[in-house]
Amino acid sequence: MAKSSENQLLFKASLFSLTILYCQDQDINQFAEKLKQSVKQSPKFFQHAPILLDIEQLKEADIQFDGVIDLLRHYEMIPVGVRGGTKEQQQ
């Protein structure tokens, strides 16, 4: 028996924790080193963790988002969003 199309999509509100990564330095190399050190101290804590990037301190910066995302994924983190910054940075 075929399922009704009315039941194919369901939205529910839910609460869950996100780890917020406060980006305070635009230098990708320094970011990479600090991230490596943090993960080395607690690797299981970051594994498969959803990460929200807070870029409020970097409003004037040219952020290398591709590099940041690649680094997070390298350490098995899941980047899910950005908060703060300018409209251009958020796009």
PDB file of N, CA and C in Angstrom:
ATOM      1  N   MET A   1       0.840  -1.170   0.000  1.00  0.00           N
ATOM      2  CA  MET A   1       0.000   0.000   0.000  1.00  0.00           C
ATOM      3  C   MET A   1       0.893   1.244   0.000  1.00  0.00           C
ATOM      4  N   ALA A   2       0.612   2.201  -0.848  1.00  0.00           N
ATOM      5  CA  ALA A   2       1.401   3.425  -0.963  1.00  0.00           C
ATOM      6  C   ALA A   2       1.135   4.353   0.221  1.00  0.00           C
ATOM      7  N   LYS A   3       2.205   5.032   0.641  1.00  0.00           N
ATOM      8  CA  LYS A   3       2.061   5.991   1.731  1.00  0.00           C
ATOM      9  C   LYS A   3       1.442   7.282   1.215  1.00  0.00           C
ATOM     10  N   SER A   4       0.697   7.942   2.065  1.00  0.00           N
ATOM     11  CA  SER A   4       0.105   9.224   1.724  1.00  0.00           C
ATOM     12  C   SER A   4       1.201  10.278   1.620  1.00  0.00           C
ATOM     13  N   SER A   5       1.122  11.135   0.623  1.00  0.00           N
ATOM     14  CA  SER A   5       2.122  12.184   0.458  1.00  0.00           C
ATOM     15  C   SER A   5       2.053  13.205   1.589  1.00  0.00           C
ATOM     16  N   GLU A   6       0.955  13.245   2.312  1.00  0.00           N
ATOM     17  CA  GLU A   6       0.816  14.178   3.429  1.00  0.00           C
ATOM     18  C   GLU A   6       1.789  13.852   4.558  1.00  0.00           C
ATOM     19  N   ASN A   7       2.246  12.623   4.678  1.00  0.00           N
ATOM     20  CA  ASN A   7       3.121  12.211   5.764  1.00  0.00           C
ATOM     21  C   ASN A   7       4.594  12.128   5.354  1.00  0.00           C
ATOM     22  N   GLN A   8       4.935  12.637   4.194  1.00  0.00           N
ATOM     23  CA  GLN A   8       6.304  12.531   3.693  1.00  0.00           C
ATOM     24  C   GLN A   8       7.271  13.527   4.338  1.00  0.00           C
ATOM     25  N   LEU A   9       6.777  14.624   4.876  1.00  0.00           N
ATOM     26  CA  LEU A   9       7.628  15.671   5.428  1.00  0.00           C
ATOM     27  C   LEU A   9       7.072  16.106   6.771  1.00  0.00           C
ATOM     28  N   LEU A  10       7.937  16.111   7.783  1.00  0.00           N
ATOM     29  CA  LEU A  10       7.495  16.443   9.131  1.00  0.00           C
ATOM     30  C   LEU A  10       8.542  17.321   9.801  1.00  0.00           C
ATOM     31  N   PHE A  11       8.129  18.480  10.303  1.00  0.00           N
ATOM     32  CA  PHE A  11       9.011  19.372  11.046  1.00  0.00           C
ATOM     33  C   PHE A  11       8.640  19.309  12.518  1.00  0.00           C
ATOM     34  N   LYS A  12       9.662  19.231  13.368  1.00  0.00           N
ATOM     35  CA  LYS A  12       9.449  19.265  14.805  1.00  0.00           C
ATOM     36  C   LYS A  12      10.506  20.164  15.424  1.00  0.00           C
ATOM     37  N   ALA A  13      10.108  20.931  16.406  1.00  0.00           N
ATOM     38  CA  ALA A  13      11.077  21.751  17.133  1.00  0.00           C
ATOM     39  C   ALA A  13      11.849  20.853  18.087  1.00  0.00           C
ATOM     40  N   SER A  14      13.123  21.166  18.258  1.00  0.00           N
ATOM     41  CA  SER A  14      13.951  20.363  19.134  1.00  0.00           C
ATOM     42  C   SER A  14      15.066  21.231  19.692  1.00  0.00           C
ATOM     43  N   LEU A  15      15.558  20.882  20.839  1.00  0.00           N
ATOM     44  CA  LEU A  15      16.691  21.578  21.428  1.00  0.00           C
ATOM     45  C   LEU A  15      17.881  20.640  21.437  1.00  0.00           C
ATOM     46  N   PHE A  16      19.041  21.158  21.033  1.00  0.00           N
ATOM     47  CA  PHE A  16      20.253  20.367  21.080  1.00  0.00           C
ATOM     48  C   PHE A  16      21.429  21.309  21.268  1.00  0.00           C
ATOM     49  N   SER A  17      22.528  20.767  21.684  1.00  0.00           N
ATOM     50  CA  SER A  17      23.716  21.576  21.948  1.00  0.00           C
ATOM     51  C   SER A  17      24.546  21.780  20.688  1.00  0.00           C
ATOM     52  N   LEU A  18      25.094  22.968  20.579  1.00  0.00           N
ATOM     53  CA  LEU A  18      26.047  23.296  19.528  1.00  0.00           C
ATOM     54  C   LEU A  18      27.321  23.794  20.191  1.00  0.00           C
ATOM     55  N   THR A  19      28.436  23.433  19.641  1.00  0.00           N
ATOM     56  CA  THR A  19      29.691  23.998  20.097  1.00  0.00           C
ATOM     57  C   THR A  19      29.924  25.263  19.289  1.00  0.00           C
ATOM     58  N   ILE A  20      30.185  26.360  19.990  1.00  0.00           N
ATOM     59  CA  ILE A  20      30.436  27.630  19.327  1.00  0.00           C
ATOM     60  C   ILE A  20      31.940  27.864  19.300  1.00  0.00           C
ATOM     61  N   LEU A  21      32.450  28.101  18.115  1.00  0.00           N
ATOM     62  CA  LEU A  21      33.868  28.377  17.927  1.00  0.00           C
ATOM     63  C   LEU A  21      34.013  29.877  17.682  1.00  0.00           C
ATOM     64  N   TYR A  22      34.581  30.578  18.662  1.00  0.00           N
ATOM     65  CA  TYR A  22      34.775  32.020  18.560  1.00  0.00           C
ATOM     66  C   TYR A  22      36.062  32.289  17.789  1.00  0.00           C
ATOM     67  N   CYS A  23      35.924  32.775  16.577  1.00  0.00           N
ATOM     68  CA  CYS A  23      37.076  33.074  15.728  1.00  0.00           C
ATOM     69  C   CYS A  23      37.559  34.485  16.039  1.00  0.00           C
ATOM     70  N   GLN A  24      38.788  34.583  16.502  1.00  0.00           N
ATOM     71  CA  GLN A  24      39.323  35.878  16.898  1.00  0.00           C
ATOM     72  C   GLN A  24      40.569  36.258  16.113  1.00  0.00           C
ATOM     73  N   ASP A  25      40.985  35.413  15.203  1.00  0.00           N
ATOM     74  CA  ASP A  25      42.193  35.674  14.424  1.00  0.00           C
ATOM     75  C   ASP A  25      41.925  35.245  12.987  1.00  0.00           C
ATOM     76  N   GLN A  26      42.205  36.124  12.043  1.00  0.00           N
ATOM     77  CA  GLN A  26      41.935  35.804  10.644  1.00  0.00           C
ATOM     78  C   GLN A  26      43.038  35.002   9.988  1.00  0.00           C
ATOM     79  N   ASP A  27      44.179  34.854  10.629  1.00  0.00           N
ATOM     80  CA  ASP A  27      45.289  34.108  10.051  1.00  0.00           C
ATOM     81  C   ASP A  27      44.974  32.614  10.059  1.00  0.00           C
ATOM     82  N   ILE A  28      44.794  32.036   8.897  1.00  0.00           N
ATOM     83  CA  ILE A  28      44.395  30.627   8.779  1.00  0.00           C
ATOM     84  C   ILE A  28      45.434  29.691   9.371  1.00  0.00           C
ATOM     85  N   ASN A  29      46.709  30.053   9.281  1.00  0.00           N
ATOM     86  CA  ASN A  29      47.763  29.196   9.836  1.00  0.00           C
ATOM     87  C   ASN A  29      47.713  29.162  11.360  1.00  0.00           C
ATOM     88  N   GLN A  30      47.488  30.310  11.976  1.00  0.00           N
ATOM     89  CA  GLN A  30      47.347  30.350  13.428  1.00  0.00           C
ATOM     90  C   GLN A  30      46.084  29.619  13.862  1.00  0.00           C
ATOM     91  N   PHE A  31      45.012  29.811  13.109  1.00  0.00           N
ATOM     92  CA  PHE A  31      43.759  29.109  13.392  1.00  0.00           C
ATOM     93  C   PHE A  31      43.987  27.601  13.339  1.00  0.00           C
ATOM     94  N   ALA A  32      44.671  27.145  12.306  1.00  0.00           N
ATOM     95  CA  ALA A  32      44.933  25.705  12.134  1.00  0.00           C
ATOM     96  C   ALA A  32      45.744  25.145  13.297  1.00  0.00           C
ATOM     97  N   GLU A  33      46.752  25.875  13.736  1.00  0.00           N
ATOM     98  CA  GLU A  33      47.592  25.405  14.839  1.00  0.00           C
ATOM     99  C   GLU A  33      46.812  25.358  16.148  1.00  0.00           C
ATOM    100  N   LYS A  34      46.024  26.389  16.420  1.00  0.00           N
ATOM    101  CA  LYS A  34      45.218  26.409  17.651  1.00  0.00           C
ATOM    102  C   LYS A  34      44.171  25.292  17.636  1.00  0.00           C
ATOM    103  N   LEU A  35      43.574  25.066  16.483  1.00  0.00           N
ATOM    104  CA  LEU A  35      42.584  23.998  16.366  1.00  0.00           C
ATOM    105  C   LEU A  35      43.236  22.640  16.586  1.00  0.00           C
ATOM    106  N   LYS A  36      44.396  22.436  15.994  1.00  0.00           N
ATOM    107  CA  LYS A  36      45.127  21.184  16.157  1.00  0.00           C
ATOM    108  C   LYS A  36      45.430  20.922  17.633  1.00  0.00           C
ATOM    109  N   GLN A  37      45.875  21.943  18.343  1.00  0.00           N
ATOM    110  CA  GLN A  37      46.183  21.804  19.765  1.00  0.00           C
ATOM    111  C   GLN A  37      44.936  21.461  20.581  1.00  0.00           C
ATOM    112  N   SER A  38      43.832  22.117  20.276  1.00  0.00           N
ATOM    113  CA  SER A  38      42.586  21.849  21.002  1.00  0.00           C
ATOM    114  C   SER A  38      42.109  20.425  20.788  1.00  0.00           C
ATOM    115  N   VAL A  39      42.136  19.973  19.543  1.00  0.00           N
ATOM    116  CA  VAL A  39      41.683  18.621  19.230  1.00  0.00           C
ATOM    117  C   VAL A  39      42.605  17.586  19.863  1.00  0.00           C
ATOM    118  N   LYS A  40      43.895  17.875  19.870  1.00  0.00           N
ATOM    119  CA  LYS A  40      44.855  16.945  20.466  1.00  0.00           C
ATOM    120  C   LYS A  40      44.564  16.725  21.956  1.00  0.00           C
ATOM    121  N   GLN A  41      44.111  17.758  22.652  1.00  0.00           N
ATOM    122  CA  GLN A  41      43.811  17.651  24.080  1.00  0.00           C
ATOM    123  C   GLN A  41      42.551  16.836  24.347  1.00  0.00           C
ATOM    124  N   SER A  42      41.554  16.947  23.462  1.00  0.00           N
ATOM    125  CA  SER A  42      40.271  16.261  23.676  1.00  0.00           C
ATOM    126  C   SER A  42      39.677  15.782  22.356  1.00  0.00           C
ATOM    127  N   PRO A  43      40.291  14.808  21.711  1.00  0.00           N
ATOM    128  CA  PRO A  43      39.833  14.411  20.371  1.00  0.00           C
ATOM    129  C   PRO A  43      38.388  13.908  20.320  1.00  0.00           C
ATOM    130  N   LYS A  44      37.959  13.165  21.306  1.00  0.00           N
ATOM    131  CA  LYS A  44      36.593  12.621  21.283  1.00  0.00           C
ATOM    132  C   LYS A  44      35.537  13.703  21.470  1.00  0.00           C
ATOM    133  N   PHE A  45      35.895  14.767  22.174  1.00  0.00           N
ATOM    134  CA  PHE A  45      34.947  15.859  22.409  1.00  0.00           C
ATOM    135  C   PHE A  45      34.517  16.506  21.095  1.00  0.00           C
ATOM    136  N   PHE A  46      35.454  16.631  20.168  1.00  0.00           N
ATOM    137  CA  PHE A  46      35.180  17.321  18.917  1.00  0.00           C
ATOM    138  C   PHE A  46      34.663  16.407  17.809  1.00  0.00           C
ATOM    139  N   GLN A  47      34.815  15.118  17.954  1.00  0.00           N
ATOM    140  CA  GLN A  47      34.440  14.180  16.895  1.00  0.00           C
ATOM    141  C   GLN A  47      32.936  14.256  16.620  1.00  0.00           C
ATOM    142  N   HIS A  48      32.586  14.568  15.399  1.00  0.00           N
ATOM    143  CA  HIS A  48      31.203  14.675  14.911  1.00  0.00           C
ATOM    144  C   HIS A  48      30.409  15.775  15.612  1.00  0.00           C
ATOM    145  N   ALA A  49      31.102  16.748  16.190  1.00  0.00           N
ATOM    146  CA  ALA A  49      30.430  17.855  16.881  1.00  0.00           C
ATOM    147  C   ALA A  49      29.940  18.887  15.871  1.00  0.00           C
ATOM    148  N   PRO A  50      28.679  19.299  15.975  1.00  0.00           N
ATOM    149  CA  PRO A  50      28.215  20.397  15.138  1.00  0.00           C
ATOM    150  C   PRO A  50      28.841  21.701  15.646  1.00  0.00           C
ATOM    151  N   ILE A  51      29.406  22.484  14.742  1.00  0.00           N
ATOM    152  CA  ILE A  51      30.143  23.689  15.105  1.00  0.00           C
ATOM    153  C   ILE A  51      29.480  24.923  14.489  1.00  0.00           C
ATOM    154  N   LEU A  52      29.254  25.920  15.319  1.00  0.00           N
ATOM    155  CA  LEU A  52      28.764  27.219  14.877  1.00  0.00           C
ATOM    156  C   LEU A  52      29.924  28.202  14.981  1.00  0.00           C
ATOM    157  N   LEU A  53      30.296  28.836  13.876  1.00  0.00           N
ATOM    158  CA  LEU A  53      31.396  29.801  13.868  1.00  0.00           C
ATOM    159  C   LEU A  53      30.887  31.170  14.269  1.00  0.00           C
ATOM    160  N   ASP A  54      31.458  31.751  15.312  1.00  0.00           N
ATOM    161  CA  ASP A  54      31.133  33.107  15.723  1.00  0.00           C
ATOM    162  C   ASP A  54      32.241  34.005  15.200  1.00  0.00           C
ATOM    163  N   ILE A  55      31.909  34.876  14.252  1.00  0.00           N
ATOM    164  CA  ILE A  55      32.912  35.735  13.620  1.00  0.00           C
ATOM    165  C   ILE A  55      32.715  37.208  13.982  1.00  0.00           C
ATOM    166  N   GLU A  56      32.030  37.461  15.071  1.00  0.00           N
ATOM    167  CA  GLU A  56      31.742  38.833  15.488  1.00  0.00           C
ATOM    168  C   GLU A  56      33.017  39.673  15.606  1.00  0.00           C
ATOM    169  N   GLN A  57      34.113  39.090  16.064  1.00  0.00           N
ATOM    170  CA  GLN A  57      35.369  39.829  16.246  1.00  0.00           C
ATOM    171  C   GLN A  57      36.106  40.073  14.929  1.00  0.00           C
ATOM    172  N   LEU A  58      35.615  39.518  13.836  1.00  0.00           N
ATOM    173  CA  LEU A  58      36.328  39.607  12.553  1.00  0.00           C
ATOM    174  C   LEU A  58      35.545  40.382  11.502  1.00  0.00           C
ATOM    175  N   LYS A  59      34.828  41.409  11.911  1.00  0.00           N
ATOM    176  CA  LYS A  59      33.993  42.163  10.972  1.00  0.00           C
ATOM    177  C   LYS A  59      34.769  42.810   9.836  1.00  0.00           C
ATOM    178  N   GLU A  60      36.007  43.169  10.079  1.00  0.00           N
ATOM    179  CA  GLU A  60      36.813  43.828   9.052  1.00  0.00           C
ATOM    180  C   GLU A  60      37.720  42.843   8.317  1.00  0.00           C
ATOM    181  N   ALA A  61      37.627  41.570   8.636  1.00  0.00           N
ATOM    182  CA  ALA A  61      38.583  40.581   8.119  1.00  0.00           C
ATOM    183  C   ALA A  61      38.104  39.926   6.829  1.00  0.00           C
ATOM    184  N   ASP A  62      39.073  39.490   6.070  1.00  0.00           N
ATOM    185  CA  ASP A  62      38.817  38.664   4.893  1.00  0.00           C
ATOM    186  C   ASP A  62      38.993  37.214   5.355  1.00  0.00           C
ATOM    187  N   ILE A  63      37.914  36.565   5.684  1.00  0.00           N
ATOM    188  CA  ILE A  63      37.958  35.225   6.271  1.00  0.00           C
ATOM    189  C   ILE A  63      38.038  34.184   5.168  1.00  0.00           C
ATOM    190  N   GLN A  64      38.938  33.243   5.325  1.00  0.00           N
ATOM    191  CA  GLN A  64      39.093  32.151   4.362  1.00  0.00           C
ATOM    192  C   GLN A  64      38.165  31.003   4.774  1.00  0.00           C
ATOM    193  N   PHE A  65      36.879  31.161   4.471  1.00  0.00           N
ATOM    194  CA  PHE A  65      35.883  30.190   4.910  1.00  0.00           C
ATOM    195  C   PHE A  65      36.154  28.782   4.389  1.00  0.00           C
ATOM    196  N   ASP A  66      36.597  28.671   3.151  1.00  0.00           N
ATOM    197  CA  ASP A  66      36.884  27.340   2.602  1.00  0.00           C
ATOM    198  C   ASP A  66      37.946  26.630   3.431  1.00  0.00           C
ATOM    199  N   GLY A  67      38.988  27.362   3.809  1.00  0.00           N
ATOM    200  CA  GLY A  67      40.055  26.783   4.621  1.00  0.00           C
ATOM    201  C   GLY A  67      39.576  26.397   6.010  1.00  0.00           C
ATOM    202  N   VAL A  68      38.760  27.250   6.616  1.00  0.00           N
ATOM    203  CA  VAL A  68      38.217  26.965   7.952  1.00  0.00           C
ATOM    204  C   VAL A  68      37.337  25.714   7.906  1.00  0.00           C
ATOM    205  N   ILE A  69      36.468  25.648   6.921  1.00  0.00           N
ATOM    206  CA  ILE A  69      35.572  24.493   6.790  1.00  0.00           C
ATOM    207  C   ILE A  69      36.367  23.217   6.540  1.00  0.00           C
ATOM    208  N   ASP A  70      37.360  23.289   5.681  1.00  0.00           N
ATOM    209  CA  ASP A  70      38.206  22.118   5.419  1.00  0.00           C
ATOM    210  C   ASP A  70      38.896  21.632   6.689  1.00  0.00           C
ATOM    211  N   LEU A  71      39.395  22.566   7.493  1.00  0.00           N
ATOM    212  CA  LEU A  71      40.066  22.193   8.747  1.00  0.00           C
ATOM    213  C   LEU A  71      39.093  21.526   9.716  1.00  0.00           C
ATOM    214  N   LEU A  72      37.912  22.099   9.860  1.00  0.00           N
ATOM    215  CA  LEU A  72      36.922  21.512  10.761  1.00  0.00           C
ATOM    216  C   LEU A  72      36.556  20.100  10.314  1.00  0.00           C
ATOM    217  N   ARG A  73      36.335  19.930   9.049  1.00  0.00           N
ATOM    218  CA  ARG A  73      35.989  18.599   8.527  1.00  0.00           C
ATOM    219  C   ARG A  73      37.150  17.620   8.659  1.00  0.00           C
ATOM    220  N   HIS A  74      38.378  18.115   8.509  1.00  0.00           N
ATOM    221  CA  HIS A  74      39.558  17.263   8.688  1.00  0.00           C
ATOM    222  C   HIS A  74      39.556  16.632  10.076  1.00  0.00           C
ATOM    223  N   TYR A  75      39.132  17.397  11.067  1.00  0.00           N
ATOM    224  CA  TYR A  75      39.076  16.893  12.438  1.00  0.00           C
ATOM    225  C   TYR A  75      37.708  16.305  12.790  1.00  0.00           C
ATOM    226  N   GLU A  76      36.927  15.980  11.761  1.00  0.00           N
ATOM    227  CA  GLU A  76      35.631  15.307  11.881  1.00  0.00           C
ATOM    228  C   GLU A  76      34.578  16.132  12.607  1.00  0.00           C
ATOM    229  N   MET A  77      34.703  17.442  12.532  1.00  0.00           N
ATOM    230  CA  MET A  77      33.671  18.338  13.051  1.00  0.00           C
ATOM    231  C   MET A  77      32.710  18.674  11.923  1.00  0.00           C
ATOM    232  N   ILE A  78      31.527  19.123  12.277  1.00  0.00           N
ATOM    233  CA  ILE A  78      30.505  19.415  11.282  1.00  0.00           C
ATOM    234  C   ILE A  78      30.131  20.899  11.364  1.00  0.00           C
ATOM    235  N   PRO A  79      30.665  21.729  10.453  1.00  0.00           N
ATOM    236  CA  PRO A  79      30.285  23.148  10.472  1.00  0.00           C
ATOM    237  C   PRO A  79      28.825  23.297  10.049  1.00  0.00           C
ATOM    238  N   VAL A  80      28.038  23.992  10.876  1.00  0.00           N
ATOM    239  CA  VAL A  80      26.609  24.107  10.588  1.00  0.00           C
ATOM    240  C   VAL A  80      26.134  25.529  10.357  1.00  0.00           C
ATOM    241  N   GLY A  81      26.943  26.517  10.734  1.00  0.00           N
ATOM    242  CA  GLY A  81      26.485  27.885  10.535  1.00  0.00           C
ATOM    243  C   GLY A  81      27.485  28.909  11.010  1.00  0.00           C
ATOM    244  N   VAL A  82      27.096  30.188  10.764  1.00  0.00           N
ATOM    245  CA  VAL A  82      27.912  31.335  11.131  1.00  0.00           C
ATOM    246  C   VAL A  82      27.009  32.341  11.825  1.00  0.00           C
ATOM    247  N   ARG A  83      27.560  32.990  12.840  1.00  0.00           N
ATOM    248  CA  ARG A  83      26.833  34.104  13.445  1.00  0.00           C
ATOM    249  C   ARG A  83      27.795  35.268  13.630  1.00  0.00           C
ATOM    250  N   GLY A  84      27.227  36.466  13.631  1.00  0.00           N
ATOM    251  CA  GLY A  84      28.047  37.674  13.738  1.00  0.00           C
ATOM    252  C   GLY A  84      28.630  38.036  12.393  1.00  0.00           C
ATOM    253  N   GLY A  85      29.503  39.020  12.409  1.00  0.00           N
ATOM    254  CA  GLY A  85      30.133  39.451  11.160  1.00  0.00           C
ATOM    255  C   GLY A  85      29.230  40.357  10.341  1.00  0.00           C
ATOM    256  N   THR A  86      29.652  40.587   9.126  1.00  0.00           N
ATOM    257  CA  THR A  86      28.899  41.448   8.212  1.00  0.00           C
ATOM    258  C   THR A  86      27.973  40.608   7.336  1.00  0.00           C
ATOM    259  N   LYS A  87      27.088  41.287   6.626  1.00  0.00           N
ATOM    260  CA  LYS A  87      26.183  40.573   5.701  1.00  0.00           C
ATOM    261  C   LYS A  87      26.979  39.858   4.629  1.00  0.00           C
ATOM    262  N   GLU A  88      28.037  40.492   4.147  1.00  0.00           N
ATOM    263  CA  GLU A  88      28.867  39.892   3.114  1.00  0.00           C
ATOM    264  C   GLU A  88      29.561  38.626   3.628  1.00  0.00           C
ATOM    265  N   GLN A  89      30.054  38.660   4.846  1.00  0.00           N
ATOM    266  CA  GLN A  89      30.714  37.495   5.427  1.00  0.00           C
ATOM    267  C   GLN A  89      29.705  36.354   5.611  1.00  0.00           C
ATOM    268  N   GLN A  90      28.516  36.668   6.012  1.00  0.00           N
ATOM    269  CA  GLN A  90      27.516  35.631   6.245  1.00  0.00           C
ATOM    270  C   GLN A  90      27.071  34.964   4.947  1.00  0.00           C
ATOM    271  N   GLN A  91      27.134  35.689   3.855  1.00  0.00           N
ATOM    272  CA  GLN A  91      26.762  35.086   2.573  1.00  0.00           C
ATOM    273  C   GLN A  91      27.814  34.117   2.125  1.00  0.00           C
TER     274      GLN A  91
END
